[in-house]
Amino acid sequence: MSGLECSDAVRVVNALLTEIDKIKQHPNVLILTTSNITGSIDLAFVDRADIKQYVGPPTQAAIYQIYLSAIQELMGKGVISSSSIMNYTSLKMANMTTTTRAQSSSSLTQSLTLWRLAELSSGFSGRTLRKIPFHALALFSKLEKGMDMDLFLVNLGMAVDNQTKEREELNNSLNTA
């Protein structure tokens, strides 16, 4: 912690570290923690960890699957009309990087659109990624039952753009403060 931290925060960290030391007496206790701000974690806390594992942001394939699972949930509720967007494995087998006019089926086209949106979403946290499809509905649609998949993907693209702009604005405001 830097010298700028308030004394209450120092007391809380010290109390937490003391309790962690007490818990270590019990062999059947596991403490699992996560953080998106790893640079701000007190080193005394990190030193007490037996295993430290960095898990970076989701890959493009994982983002695709996160979006697909949200879409499937929305289709199951009847919010989005049924579609046959491919899972990542099927999309990969369809050779997602080289599409030809002969391959322009609705399913492949929609899957490739979702793949491009996954690429644009690189760097977002899993929590943010899970919310974006719902933001697409709440912010950019009329929330009609059975929304067309193509229209939903357009709205999803706007939600991704909106999230990107919000992150840039937040970064800019943090850099100027």
PDB file of N, CA and C in Angstrom, residues 71 73-83 110 137 141-153 155:
ATOM      1  N   ILE A  71     -27.215 -15.515 -26.070  1.00  0.00           N
ATOM      2  CA  ILE A  71     -28.175 -15.553 -27.177  1.00  0.00           C
ATOM      3  C   ILE A  71     -29.089 -16.759 -27.043  1.00  0.00           C
ATOM      4  N   GLU A  73     -29.917 -18.271 -24.339  1.00  0.00           N
ATOM      5  CA  GLU A  73     -30.831 -17.995 -23.224  1.00  0.00           C
ATOM      6  C   GLU A  73     -31.972 -17.096 -23.689  1.00  0.00           C
ATOM      7  N   LEU A  74     -31.639 -16.064 -24.456  1.00  0.00           N
ATOM      8  CA  LEU A  74     -32.665 -15.148 -24.958  1.00  0.00           C
ATOM      9  C   LEU A  74     -33.592 -15.848 -25.949  1.00  0.00           C
ATOM     10  N   MET A  75     -33.047 -16.751 -26.757  1.00  0.00           N
ATOM     11  CA  MET A  75     -33.901 -17.514 -27.678  1.00  0.00           C
ATOM     12  C   MET A  75     -34.827 -18.438 -26.893  1.00  0.00           C
ATOM     13  N   GLY A  76     -34.299 -19.049 -25.841  1.00  0.00           N
ATOM     14  CA  GLY A  76     -35.115 -19.929 -25.008  1.00  0.00           C
ATOM     15  C   GLY A  76     -36.277 -19.209 -24.352  1.00  0.00           C
ATOM     16  N   LYS A  77     -36.108 -17.934 -24.072  1.00  0.00           N
ATOM     17  CA  LYS A  77     -37.173 -17.122 -23.463  1.00  0.00           C
ATOM     18  C   LYS A  77     -38.083 -16.505 -24.508  1.00  0.00           C
ATOM     19  N   GLY A  78     -37.775 -16.713 -25.797  1.00  0.00           N
ATOM     20  CA  GLY A  78     -38.599 -16.171 -26.866  1.00  0.00           C
ATOM     21  C   GLY A  78     -38.341 -14.701 -27.161  1.00  0.00           C
ATOM     22  N   VAL A  79     -37.280 -14.136 -26.603  1.00  0.00           N
ATOM     23  CA  VAL A  79     -36.970 -12.719 -26.833  1.00  0.00           C
ATOM     24  C   VAL A  79     -36.369 -12.530 -28.220  1.00  0.00           C
ATOM     25  N   ILE A  80     -35.529 -13.468 -28.628  1.00  0.00           N
ATOM     26  CA  ILE A  80     -34.927 -13.445 -29.961  1.00  0.00           C
ATOM     27  C   ILE A  80     -35.508 -14.618 -30.729  1.00  0.00           C
ATOM     28  N   SER A  81     -35.836 -14.385 -32.002  1.00  0.00           N
ATOM     29  CA  SER A  81     -36.353 -15.483 -32.803  1.00  0.00           C
ATOM     30  C   SER A  81     -35.275 -16.544 -32.973  1.00  0.00           C
ATOM     31  N   SER A  82     -35.703 -17.741 -33.094  1.00  0.00           N
ATOM     32  CA  SER A  82     -34.780 -18.868 -33.180  1.00  0.00           C
ATOM     33  C   SER A  82     -33.829 -18.706 -34.355  1.00  0.00           C
ATOM     34  N   SER A  83     -32.614 -19.092 -34.120  1.00  0.00           N
ATOM     35  CA  SER A  83     -31.575 -19.005 -35.131  1.00  0.00           C
ATOM     36  C   SER A  83     -30.640 -20.173 -34.941  1.00  0.00           C
ATOM     37  N   GLN A 110     -24.476 -15.122 -39.765  1.00  0.00           N
ATOM     38  CA  GLN A 110     -24.727 -14.673 -38.403  1.00  0.00           C
ATOM     39  C   GLN A 110     -23.592 -15.092 -37.468  1.00  0.00           C
ATOM     40  N   LEU A 137     -30.376  -5.325 -25.859  1.00  0.00           N
ATOM     41  CA  LEU A 137     -31.840  -5.312 -25.831  1.00  0.00           C
ATOM     42  C   LEU A 137     -32.374  -4.061 -25.140  1.00  0.00           C
ATOM     43  N   SER A 141     -33.113  -1.606 -28.556  1.00  0.00           N
ATOM     44  CA  SER A 141     -34.237  -2.271 -29.210  1.00  0.00           C
ATOM     45  C   SER A 141     -35.535  -1.917 -28.511  1.00  0.00           C
ATOM     46  N   LYS A 142     -36.627  -2.341 -29.115  1.00  0.00           N
ATOM     47  CA  LYS A 142     -37.947  -2.092 -28.552  1.00  0.00           C
ATOM     48  C   LYS A 142     -38.403  -3.255 -27.677  1.00  0.00           C
ATOM     49  N   LEU A 143     -37.499  -4.217 -27.422  1.00  0.00           N
ATOM     50  CA  LEU A 143     -37.779  -5.382 -26.593  1.00  0.00           C
ATOM     51  C   LEU A 143     -39.020  -6.144 -27.058  1.00  0.00           C
ATOM     52  N   GLU A 144     -39.106  -6.324 -28.359  1.00  0.00           N
ATOM     53  CA  GLU A 144     -40.223  -7.082 -28.905  1.00  0.00           C
ATOM     54  C   GLU A 144     -39.939  -8.564 -28.764  1.00  0.00           C
ATOM     55  N   LYS A 145     -41.007  -9.328 -28.589  1.00  0.00           N
ATOM     56  CA  LYS A 145     -40.848 -10.785 -28.555  1.00  0.00           C
ATOM     57  C   LYS A 145     -40.462 -11.275 -29.938  1.00  0.00           C
ATOM     58  N   GLY A 146     -39.575 -12.222 -29.990  1.00  0.00           N
ATOM     59  CA  GLY A 146     -39.187 -12.818 -31.263  1.00  0.00           C
ATOM     60  C   GLY A 146     -38.392 -11.894 -32.162  1.00  0.00           C
ATOM     61  N   MET A 147     -37.540 -11.052 -31.587  1.00  0.00           N
ATOM     62  CA  MET A 147     -36.718 -10.138 -32.377  1.00  0.00           C
ATOM     63  C   MET A 147     -35.888 -10.938 -33.374  1.00  0.00           C
ATOM     64  N   ASP A 148     -35.788 -10.427 -34.553  1.00  0.00           N
ATOM     65  CA  ASP A 148     -35.003 -11.045 -35.613  1.00  0.00           C
ATOM     66  C   ASP A 148     -33.522 -11.100 -35.203  1.00  0.00           C
ATOM     67  N   MET A 149     -32.860 -12.220 -35.486  1.00  0.00           N
ATOM     68  CA  MET A 149     -31.464 -12.395 -35.092  1.00  0.00           C
ATOM     69  C   MET A 149     -30.554 -11.367 -35.751  1.00  0.00           C
ATOM     70  N   ASP A 150     -30.776 -11.073 -37.019  1.00  0.00           N
ATOM     71  CA  ASP A 150     -29.934 -10.091 -37.704  1.00  0.00           C
ATOM     72  C   ASP A 150     -30.032  -8.724 -37.030  1.00  0.00           C
ATOM     73  N   LEU A 151     -31.245  -8.313 -36.657  1.00  0.00           N
ATOM     74  CA  LEU A 151     -31.432  -7.041 -35.962  1.00  0.00           C
ATOM     75  C   LEU A 151     -30.767  -7.095 -34.584  1.00  0.00           C
ATOM     76  N   PHE A 152     -30.899  -8.223 -33.905  1.00  0.00           N
ATOM     77  CA  PHE A 152     -30.253  -8.336 -32.596  1.00  0.00           C
ATOM     78  C   PHE A 152     -28.744  -8.202 -32.723  1.00  0.00           C
ATOM     79  N   LEU A 153     -28.149  -8.799 -33.738  1.00  0.00           N
ATOM     80  CA  LEU A 153     -26.697  -8.704 -33.922  1.00  0.00           C
ATOM     81  C   LEU A 153     -26.265  -7.270 -34.208  1.00  0.00           C
ATOM     82  N   ASN A 155     -27.844  -4.652 -32.994  1.00  0.00           N
ATOM     83  CA  ASN A 155     -27.947  -4.037 -31.668  1.00  0.00           C
ATOM     84  C   ASN A 155     -26.786  -4.459 -30.766  1.00  0.00           C
TER      85      ASN A 155
END
